[in-house]
XYZ file of C-alpha atoms in Angstrom:
658
model
C 16.774 33.490 -22.538
C 16.987 29.447 -23.233
C 18.294 27.372 -20.095
C 20.893 24.827 -21.210
C 21.145 21.178 -19.319
C 24.855 20.014 -19.030
C 24.341 15.990 -18.323
C 26.977 15.051 -16.105
C 27.419 11.396 -14.221
C 26.429 11.639 -10.884
C 26.875 9.336 -8.200
C 22.945 9.495 -7.449
C 22.067 8.579 -10.968
C 19.126 10.353 -12.421
C 15.498 10.435 -11.454
C 13.929 6.523 -11.147
C 14.158 3.197 -12.494
C 11.192 2.526 -14.712
C 11.077 -1.208 -12.769
C 10.180 -4.194 -14.681
C 7.143 -6.582 -13.160
C 9.562 -8.412 -10.812
C 10.567 -5.346 -9.243
C 6.875 -4.308 -8.162
C 4.153 -6.475 -8.726
C 2.809 -8.677 -6.284
C 3.438 -12.350 -7.442
C -0.036 -14.088 -8.235
C -1.057 -16.041 -5.117
C -1.330 -19.726 -5.143
C -5.048 -21.012 -5.027
C -4.301 -24.542 -4.545
C -5.996 -25.855 -1.427
C -3.882 -28.743 -0.458
C -0.490 -28.225 1.415
C 2.301 -28.323 -0.323
C 5.000 -31.078 0.463
C 8.017 -28.976 1.397
C 5.447 -27.263 4.132
C 4.953 -31.416 5.506
C 5.986 -31.598 9.115
C 5.797 -27.381 9.890
C 2.823 -25.814 11.536
C 2.337 -22.054 11.233
C -0.066 -19.650 13.233
C -0.505 -16.023 13.990
C 0.480 -14.930 17.706
C 1.060 -11.688 19.580
C -1.398 -8.679 20.144
C -2.581 -6.003 19.860
C -3.543 -7.897 16.277
C -6.673 -8.527 14.212
C -7.243 -12.242 12.884
C -5.243 -11.955 9.818
C -1.977 -10.181 11.153
C 0.691 -11.337 14.124
C 3.692 -12.426 14.820
C 4.452 -15.613 12.252
C 5.817 -18.848 14.704
C 6.440 -21.840 13.227
C 6.730 -25.220 14.738
C 9.213 -27.323 13.542
C 10.207 -30.788 15.055
C 7.453 -30.377 17.912
C 9.539 -26.958 18.906
C 7.252 -23.266 18.343
C 9.562 -20.794 17.301
C 9.865 -17.246 15.415
C 11.564 -15.817 12.325
C 14.374 -12.749 12.568
C 13.088 -9.732 10.620
C 16.843 -9.628 9.254
C 16.378 -9.100 5.226
C 12.620 -9.949 5.564
C 10.713 -8.565 2.555
C 7.045 -8.540 1.348
C 7.819 -11.186 -0.998
C 8.622 -13.449 2.339
C 5.069 -12.482 3.617
C 3.232 -13.278 0.196
C 4.998 -16.945 0.588
C 4.381 -16.970 4.845
C 0.286 -15.273 4.305
C 0.089 -18.418 1.644
C 1.073 -20.687 4.269
C -1.316 -19.713 6.788
C -4.177 -20.090 4.504
C -4.542 -16.349 2.909
C -4.488 -15.065 -0.577
C -1.199 -12.960 -0.206
C 0.317 -10.276 2.193
C -0.372 -6.573 2.460
C 2.557 -5.625 4.531
C 4.938 -7.089 6.814
C 6.252 -5.934 10.517
C 9.385 -5.774 12.456
C 10.958 -5.386 15.700
C 8.611 -7.599 17.311
C 5.637 -5.207 16.604
C 3.254 -7.926 17.927
C 5.263 -8.513 21.161
C 8.157 -10.393 21.542
C 7.972 -14.550 20.837
C 9.841 -17.333 23.085
C 11.313 -20.550 21.976
C 14.141 -20.581 19.174
C 14.170 -18.262 16.221
C 14.183 -20.687 13.445
C 14.867 -18.693 10.519
C 17.051 -15.810 9.809
C 18.035 -13.838 6.586
C 14.930 -15.365 4.652
C 14.947 -14.300 1.456
C 12.375 -15.000 -0.850
C 11.274 -14.073 -4.643
C 7.496 -14.358 -3.606
C 6.366 -17.010 -6.102
C 7.685 -19.887 -3.774
C 5.018 -22.768 -2.690
C 6.838 -22.922 0.732
C 8.978 -21.081 2.955
C 11.432 -23.971 2.655
C 11.749 -23.364 -0.546
C 13.532 -19.580 0.512
C 16.925 -19.088 0.882
C 18.391 -18.123 4.635
C 20.850 -19.077 7.202
C 19.543 -22.431 7.589
C 16.880 -24.101 10.314
C 17.761 -22.667 14.070
C 21.188 -20.495 12.873
C 20.650 -16.943 14.021
C 22.095 -14.318 15.330
C 18.685 -12.389 16.540
C 17.075 -11.795 19.525
C 13.376 -12.027 20.005
C 12.945 -8.145 20.025
C 13.759 -8.802 16.165
C 10.537 -11.237 15.679
C 8.862 -10.344 12.190
C 5.204 -10.263 11.723
C 3.145 -10.564 8.633
C -0.245 -8.520 7.591
C -2.488 -10.712 5.038
C -5.246 -10.157 3.068
C -8.447 -10.852 4.924
C -9.085 -13.335 2.123
C -8.825 -17.151 2.743
C -7.707 -19.310 -0.317
C -10.256 -21.216 -1.832
C -10.866 -24.757 -0.264
C -7.667 -24.267 2.072
C -7.576 -26.754 4.802
C -6.741 -25.070 8.523
C -5.726 -28.593 9.892
C -2.216 -27.547 9.581
C -2.297 -23.922 10.721
C -3.168 -23.253 14.632
C -3.858 -19.872 16.318
C -2.710 -18.945 19.280
C -5.336 -19.503 22.189
C -8.061 -16.794 21.711
C -6.973 -14.147 24.262
C -9.625 -11.849 24.811
C -7.926 -8.248 23.616
C -8.786 -4.572 22.957
C -9.567 -4.101 19.673
C -10.861 -0.699 19.264
C -11.311 2.339 21.579
C -13.828 5.462 21.518
C -15.003 8.390 23.429
C -19.233 8.505 23.939
C -19.914 12.070 25.080
C -22.359 11.739 27.990
C -24.240 14.882 27.030
C -24.814 16.726 24.026
C -24.516 13.979 21.612
C -25.281 14.568 18.026
C -24.468 18.265 18.690
C -20.966 18.066 19.310
C -18.590 18.781 16.450
C -16.223 15.893 15.786
C -13.367 14.756 16.528
C -14.979 13.805 20.224
C -12.042 14.679 22.732
C -14.145 13.896 25.894
C -16.380 11.254 27.393
C -16.617 7.788 28.379
C -14.186 5.262 27.652
C -15.542 2.544 25.456
C -13.767 -0.567 24.210
C -14.905 -2.942 21.470
C -14.531 -6.566 22.474
C -15.594 -9.905 20.437
C -19.353 -9.291 21.707
C -19.351 -5.743 21.201
C -18.586 -2.153 22.882
C -18.393 -1.970 26.797
C -17.406 0.341 29.291
C -13.889 0.703 31.864
C -14.539 0.452 35.471
C -12.306 3.386 36.709
C -11.361 2.072 39.675
C -7.422 2.755 39.800
C -8.106 4.815 36.681
C -4.992 6.958 36.152
C -3.594 9.595 33.869
C -1.168 7.181 32.642
C -4.309 5.066 31.081
C -5.657 8.525 29.674
C -2.568 9.299 28.124
C -2.547 5.982 26.023
C -6.283 5.824 25.201
C -5.827 10.051 23.605
C -3.042 8.711 21.743
C -5.224 5.330 20.347
C -7.564 8.331 19.111
C -4.938 10.355 17.417
C -4.352 13.158 20.444
C -0.704 14.260 21.765
C -1.927 14.623 24.991
C -4.655 14.300 27.586
C -6.089 16.825 30.437
C -7.706 16.791 33.888
C -11.373 16.379 33.804
C -14.414 16.487 36.499
C -15.005 13.098 37.407
C -17.687 14.407 40.017
C -19.910 15.666 37.390
C -19.663 12.068 35.338
C -19.872 10.178 38.872
C -23.268 12.149 39.206
C -24.447 11.383 35.934
C -23.916 7.522 36.003
C -26.277 7.542 38.891
C -28.895 7.759 36.522
C -27.777 5.365 33.668
C -27.558 1.985 33.114
C -23.860 0.617 32.225
C -22.226 -2.634 30.905
C -18.361 -2.856 32.131
C -16.056 -5.377 30.108
C -12.769 -4.313 31.267
C -11.561 -3.268 34.553
C -7.823 -3.094 36.164
C -6.264 -1.005 33.690
C -2.686 -0.116 34.525
C -0.800 1.605 31.888
C 2.894 2.956 32.318
C 1.691 5.708 29.491
C 4.385 4.999 27.201
C 2.094 2.321 25.254
C 1.378 2.675 22.014
C -1.862 0.834 22.465
C -4.502 -0.349 25.303
C -3.991 -3.952 24.770
C -0.110 -3.513 25.944
C -1.440 -2.449 29.497
C -2.009 -4.931 31.949
C -5.745 -5.059 32.457
C -8.484 -7.597 33.228
C -11.619 -8.641 31.485
C -14.804 -9.422 33.510
C -15.804 -12.991 33.498
C -19.458 -13.568 31.544
C -20.692 -15.105 34.952
C -19.788 -12.081 36.897
C -22.942 -10.630 38.468
C -21.596 -7.461 40.191
C -18.803 -5.688 38.261
C -17.366 -2.207 39.140
C -18.916 -2.385 42.718
C -18.513 1.579 43.745
C -16.929 2.463 40.566
C -18.435 4.421 37.567
C -17.395 4.281 33.777
C -13.938 5.917 32.975
C -13.766 9.052 31.713
C -11.382 10.975 29.460
C -10.389 14.340 27.647
C -8.081 14.784 25.219
C -5.891 17.662 23.895
C -6.209 18.273 20.118
C -3.103 18.785 18.202
C -3.013 21.994 16.149
C -4.845 20.388 13.045
C -7.701 19.166 15.215
C -8.128 22.153 17.568
C -12.513 22.154 17.288
C -12.953 25.909 17.798
C -11.446 28.869 16.610
C -10.508 29.759 20.634
C -8.855 26.375 20.613
C -6.555 27.451 17.753
C -5.793 30.992 18.904
C -4.763 29.291 22.147
C -2.521 27.039 20.497
C -1.165 29.498 18.175
C -0.395 32.031 20.781
C 2.147 29.390 22.967
C 5.468 30.304 21.783
C 6.502 28.122 19.219
C 10.331 26.720 18.825
C 12.026 26.102 15.519
C 10.695 22.832 14.043
C 13.004 20.195 14.474
C 11.340 17.364 12.958
C 8.956 17.001 9.987
C 7.011 14.157 7.942
C 7.912 13.923 3.937
C 6.380 11.449 1.625
C 2.867 10.462 2.982
C -0.435 11.030 1.292
C -2.249 11.359 4.151
C -1.862 13.376 7.515
C 0.298 12.101 10.046
C 2.395 9.661 8.108
C 5.549 9.882 5.942
C 9.454 9.746 5.832
C 10.883 11.160 9.380
C 13.175 14.045 8.821
C 14.977 15.902 11.312
C 16.876 19.034 11.254
C 20.626 19.280 12.020
C 23.124 21.762 11.590
C 20.766 23.726 9.574
C 20.687 20.748 7.065
C 17.024 18.564 7.018
C 18.436 14.620 7.153
C 16.442 11.078 7.515
C 17.056 8.630 10.276
C 18.474 5.307 9.751
C 15.422 2.287 10.666
C 17.850 0.114 12.970
C 16.444 -0.423 16.119
C 13.285 2.275 14.960
C 10.334 1.041 17.117
C 6.689 2.285 17.950
C 8.201 3.841 20.817
C 10.521 6.217 19.012
C 7.663 6.313 15.965
C 4.953 7.210 18.713
C 7.734 10.270 20.572
C 7.579 12.041 16.583
C 3.793 11.415 16.314
C 2.802 12.963 19.492
C 5.639 15.999 18.883
C 4.040 16.646 15.597
C 0.581 17.345 17.327
C -1.035 13.697 16.753
C -1.611 10.525 18.538
C 0.635 7.597 19.221
C 1.985 5.650 16.513
C 0.136 3.184 14.290
C 3.137 1.489 12.590
C 6.868 2.374 12.505
C 7.759 1.862 9.020
C 11.155 0.666 7.775
C 12.849 -0.132 4.602
C 12.013 3.438 3.077
C 8.621 2.533 2.674
C 7.550 6.261 2.523
C 10.587 6.877 -0.314
C 14.091 7.629 0.005
C 15.650 10.755 1.164
C 18.254 12.682 -0.122
C 21.540 14.279 1.654
C 22.013 13.364 4.744
C 21.128 10.772 7.381
C 21.542 12.348 10.939
C 20.302 9.895 13.411
C 20.855 5.900 13.527
C 19.978 3.479 16.451
C 17.236 6.130 18.469
C 16.125 4.500 21.341
C 13.334 6.020 22.946
C 11.255 5.388 26.353
C 8.052 6.745 24.894
C 8.004 9.792 27.563
C 10.365 12.158 25.614
C 8.700 15.396 24.496
C 11.141 15.319 21.544
C 12.897 12.612 19.446
C 15.878 14.853 20.158
C 15.862 13.907 23.858
C 15.995 10.454 22.931
C 19.529 8.285 22.613
C 20.993 7.592 19.854
C 24.003 7.312 17.601
C 25.884 9.842 15.276
C 25.768 8.378 11.993
C 28.648 7.843 9.405
C 28.155 7.670 5.481
C 29.238 3.944 5.905
C 26.393 3.249 8.321
C 23.202 3.161 6.621
C 21.721 3.993 3.409
C 18.484 5.931 2.000
C 17.029 2.369 1.335
C 16.772 2.312 5.560
C 14.593 5.514 5.874
C 12.726 5.311 8.658
C 8.737 6.279 8.786
C 5.769 6.819 10.637
C 2.234 6.029 10.329
C 0.254 8.081 13.250
C -3.052 7.905 14.612
C -5.485 10.299 13.592
C -8.659 11.876 15.435
C -11.679 10.763 13.241
C -13.412 13.876 12.068
C -15.999 12.604 9.836
C -14.903 15.094 6.801
C -15.231 11.914 4.809
C -18.642 11.388 4.736
C -19.669 15.505 3.600
C -18.083 14.611 -0.025
C -18.012 12.280 -2.697
C -16.849 11.385 -6.251
C -19.549 10.091 -8.890
C -19.253 8.864 -12.390
C -15.632 7.915 -12.665
C -13.925 4.699 -13.790
C -13.110 4.171 -10.425
C -13.253 5.357 -6.814
C -9.960 7.308 -7.449
C -11.488 9.409 -9.805
C -15.006 11.389 -10.466
C -16.841 14.385 -10.612
C -16.936 16.220 -6.887
C -20.033 16.393 -5.070
C -20.128 18.124 -1.497
C -23.054 18.107 1.002
C -24.660 21.382 2.290
C -27.612 22.372 4.519
C -28.439 21.673 8.278
C -30.414 18.896 9.761
C -33.415 17.574 7.776
C -32.398 19.567 4.857
C -29.067 17.855 3.348
C -28.646 17.682 -0.100
C -25.832 17.375 -2.717
C -24.347 19.876 -5.251
C -21.668 20.375 -7.708
C -18.760 22.867 -7.578
C -18.387 25.285 -10.359
C -15.105 24.582 -12.451
C -13.832 27.912 -12.581
C -10.382 28.110 -11.247
C -10.301 24.646 -9.600
C -7.054 22.907 -9.889
C -4.409 20.785 -8.284
C -4.444 22.143 -5.310
C -7.820 21.918 -4.435
C -7.967 18.417 -5.714
C -5.207 17.562 -3.487
C -7.846 18.673 -0.599
C -10.117 16.762 -2.006
C -8.112 13.340 -2.455
C -6.808 14.116 1.159
C -10.284 14.322 2.588
C -11.597 11.089 0.725
C -8.444 9.443 1.998
C -7.266 8.707 -1.060
C -3.727 9.727 -1.374
C -2.695 12.529 -3.777
C -3.995 14.532 -6.649
C -3.246 13.215 -9.896
C -5.740 15.869 -11.684
C -7.869 18.962 -10.769
C -10.124 19.295 -13.936
C -12.431 22.030 -14.679
C -14.590 19.867 -17.303
C -16.046 16.800 -16.471
C -18.779 16.579 -19.300
C -17.927 12.776 -19.910
C -18.605 11.663 -15.751
C -22.090 11.466 -16.141
C -23.629 12.725 -12.773
C -26.566 11.373 -12.733
C -29.634 13.169 -11.058
C -27.223 15.838 -9.600
C -27.168 19.173 -11.638
C -27.744 22.033 -9.094
C -23.625 23.693 -8.457
C -23.728 24.574 -4.849
C -20.191 25.589 -4.629
C -18.386 28.313 -6.611
C -14.630 30.352 -6.427
C -12.931 27.503 -4.327
C -9.671 28.466 -3.373
C -7.077 26.081 -1.543
C -3.908 26.139 -0.230
C -3.508 22.473 -0.778
C -2.659 21.608 3.046
C -6.344 22.042 4.369
C -7.986 18.622 5.540
C -11.341 19.363 3.895
C -12.675 21.816 1.509
C -14.677 23.631 4.241
C -11.507 24.989 5.395
C -11.123 26.721 1.911
C -12.117 30.300 0.840
C -15.207 30.037 -1.781
C -18.062 32.615 -3.017
C -20.295 31.005 0.423
C -23.622 31.303 -0.472
C -23.165 32.877 -3.453
C -22.544 31.312 -6.640
C -21.138 32.724 -9.443
C -19.618 30.931 -12.312
C -18.324 32.023 -15.936
C -19.343 28.706 -17.407
C -22.849 26.984 -16.300
C -24.116 23.941 -16.827
C -22.626 20.343 -15.459
C -20.302 20.127 -18.176
C -18.039 22.688 -16.449
C -17.989 21.513 -12.888
C -15.129 20.280 -10.704
C -13.508 16.555 -11.083
C -10.776 14.880 -9.756
C -8.198 12.299 -10.669
C -6.742 10.666 -7.397
C -3.571 8.218 -6.653
C -2.453 6.184 -3.655
C 1.137 6.977 -4.835
C 2.795 9.825 -6.481
C 6.416 10.732 -8.081
C 7.691 13.358 -6.060
C 10.186 15.085 -8.323
C 12.955 17.270 -6.664
C 15.463 19.817 -8.877
C 18.989 19.275 -7.493
C 19.187 23.062 -7.020
C 22.992 22.638 -5.249
C 24.311 21.942 -8.722
C 22.113 24.287 -10.646
C 23.803 27.065 -8.333
C 27.090 25.219 -8.334
C 27.392 25.126 -12.685
C 25.424 28.179 -13.483
C 27.059 30.968 -15.268
C 25.825 33.841 -18.207
C 26.605 33.418 -21.724
C 26.426 35.271 -24.608
C 25.289 33.693 -28.101
C 25.005 34.979 -31.651
C 21.643 34.601 -32.866
C 23.231 33.345 -36.206
C 24.609 30.188 -34.124
C 20.949 29.902 -32.379
C 18.985 28.429 -35.628
C 18.886 25.082 -34.362
C 17.425 25.566 -30.979
C 14.822 28.257 -32.646
C 13.938 24.992 -34.949
C 13.315 22.909 -31.789
C 11.457 25.604 -30.107
C 13.890 25.537 -27.222
C 14.057 29.361 -26.920
C 11.828 31.680 -24.953
C 8.939 33.370 -26.974
C 10.444 36.563 -26.887
C 13.255 35.031 -29.189
C 10.389 34.938 -32.081
C 10.639 39.276 -32.064
C 14.595 39.096 -32.523
C 16.476 40.720 -35.081
C 17.595 37.369 -36.976
C 20.355 36.868 -37.792
C 21.813 39.694 -36.101
C 22.052 40.625 -32.550
C 22.570 38.321 -30.091
C 20.877 36.283 -26.650
C 21.958 36.103 -23.154
C 21.760 32.710 -22.000
C 21.550 31.524 -18.229
C 23.351 28.098 -18.698
C 23.171 25.417 -15.997
C 23.492 21.386 -15.434
C 20.475 20.000 -14.203
C 19.143 16.567 -12.580
C 15.714 15.687 -11.294
C 15.319 12.900 -8.665
C 12.274 11.097 -7.757
C 11.756 10.895 -4.423
C 8.272 9.524 -4.463
C 6.711 6.010 -4.279
C 5.455 5.827 -7.970
C 7.659 5.812 -11.327
C 7.369 9.526 -13.154
C 5.792 8.341 -16.465
C 5.792 11.598 -18.647
C 3.189 13.214 -20.678
C 4.519 12.590 -24.177
C 6.120 9.101 -24.788
C 8.804 8.378 -26.848
C 6.465 7.343 -30.142
C 5.547 11.073 -30.085
C 9.413 12.157 -30.193
C 10.780 14.046 -33.469
C 14.439 13.658 -34.647
C 16.657 16.578 -35.262
C 19.571 16.532 -37.119
C 20.537 20.091 -35.601
C 21.469 18.773 -32.668
C 21.381 15.085 -33.500
C 19.037 13.764 -30.925
C 14.882 12.818 -30.169
C 13.069 14.848 -28.267
C 9.221 15.775 -27.834
C 7.950 18.946 -29.697
C 5.003 19.359 -27.312
C 6.275 18.581 -23.134
C 8.676 21.147 -22.195
C 10.404 21.853 -18.301
C 9.598 25.329 -18.033
C 12.136 27.746 -15.639
C 11.187 31.015 -14.640
C 14.063 33.640 -13.622
C 12.455 35.706 -10.352
C 14.195 38.230 -8.087
C 14.356 37.743 -4.582
C 10.904 39.498 -4.030
C 9.265 37.050 -6.773
C 9.412 39.413 -9.820
C 9.651 37.110 -12.880
C 12.284 39.085 -15.372
C 13.050 35.870 -17.361
C 12.044 32.732 -18.893
C 13.258 29.608 -20.267
C 12.159 25.981 -21.422
C 14.005 22.623 -22.376
C 12.548 20.285 -24.318
C 12.352 16.119 -23.312
C 15.437 13.848 -23.996
C 15.942 10.423 -23.715
C 18.075 9.129 -20.682
C 19.133 6.063 -19.128
C 19.813 5.809 -15.350
C 23.570 5.666 -14.326
C 22.840 4.435 -11.233
C 19.711 2.246 -9.729
C 18.551 1.980 -6.007
C 19.538 -1.084 -4.143
C 17.067 -4.034 -5.343
C 16.078 -2.057 -8.432
C 16.949 -2.920 -11.850
C 18.409 -0.441 -14.779
C 15.802 0.325 -17.079
C 15.554 2.452 -19.891
C 13.662 5.882 -19.388
C 10.784 7.355 -21.274
C 11.121 10.790 -22.211
C 12.171 13.301 -19.279
C 11.502 16.807 -18.767
C 15.190 17.688 -18.320
């Protein structure tokens, strides 16, 4: 059976643009130490919190007055220019909607448009200095690479006065340390200040405070704790308090956004009559430590899931999609902020949001855009409980799809596995750690039946994103002195957080092919193509046609018929063909580059086109119960995009399985 693809012009266009370097590449950062003439008279600083020294709200001083930049039309290219103004080599990201808090004073720039190569922000297009229709709720921020320009003089760059801030939070188990499994869900609250880790005085400590702490640590909720036990324990220990007077509303995404006070360095008596604050958190379904917790959570009645994340390389990140009228759709990023993102994260069993992403940073969706201007207080149990605006097709495009990155619990699984021998940290032979305390050792995995699903779990466990390949032979990667195979029969579904959760042979090792040559390897990638068949188009255009064999010689010559056609009684008889139109869209964040490039294509006079003789798209026809009843495949053709996404240039595609 030979499925035929009938190309039709579509408003979606076909697949992706292979972007020119001006579309994707980051501009080469300037390394000139002196300030450019265009920036004379301007001063720059990073402000707001919580933040690190290389990130924050961008503020500019002009004519002696400090002001901010509106996030309208702001891009990574503008962030590159501003980071260089601030003395950093380049930008790694940018933020919107006053992530670092609203500024004050003038909004100096609006609709800022830079190519990324400008020597000064004054060379970028904008509405003009001081001409803005924004509020400070739309202040833009930048995240710069933590690397200074060589010889940069920061006399023109002013840091906002050094406010103390909480940089990180952790729970320190008071008993049984080292024996409790990760993630730690209960313990003394410790905050990292510039001079090290300190504890928090529990005077006035509330459930709202615990809710915020648990959210930062990757947990959706908190529970009550036996404070009497911890107070008794505290009487026998020395404590170092650095923080007191914490008063959270409970909707904050970070402890630094709460009202709090730091102890002064010369305080001699700290937390009189008090004790260290203690928090106990409830893990989400993915991170329930014990089987008992998992069973308890699974036994709770589960309603229909109406929110999901798509397109993310790691757990707890992705494009936000919601279910409405039995159809999944996306959310417009207008007014999308940390409060709304945190509601999504907690609803899905993660902590509060680390980032609220705009501009389809997690790839563009397809179909409907269901919601816009979602405004959450942060207390809602579901995104659907937040006030929002229903949207029409004219209001928003998929280039404005909202996404999230959630806080996740620390599990330590990345320390139990490693890659060796590869050309980069993203590839290599897989080595796993086995044994107990005092007898830990590293070993290899048998390559039998190792594939993409297993590679997906390894890449996820190491925080390296997606799996490009799962390799069963790794003789070209030297494993050094590691030669023992310690795991075999690994079978994963692809959704596991670590290899420990996959099925395998246990302590019994059984390999069909022995030796380090036939051990498992992976190649990971931070981004990936996400090829999606337009199934509705297939259903709308499919029809059956009986075709005489003597009219299928061209198709047979080009190897476009199924294998069963080889045994047909040529030229007599006929073949029954399922014909349909197909379009395949790339919804991922990486370009799709097929295995066989155009240089390997062959010209065929029969149909009058080039295509690959080696790379085909395979189709299987299945019954509703999954039984395969027919097969077909189609060769690669050279096609062009009919329509590029906003901001992308039209370009010629390479080979494309159609």
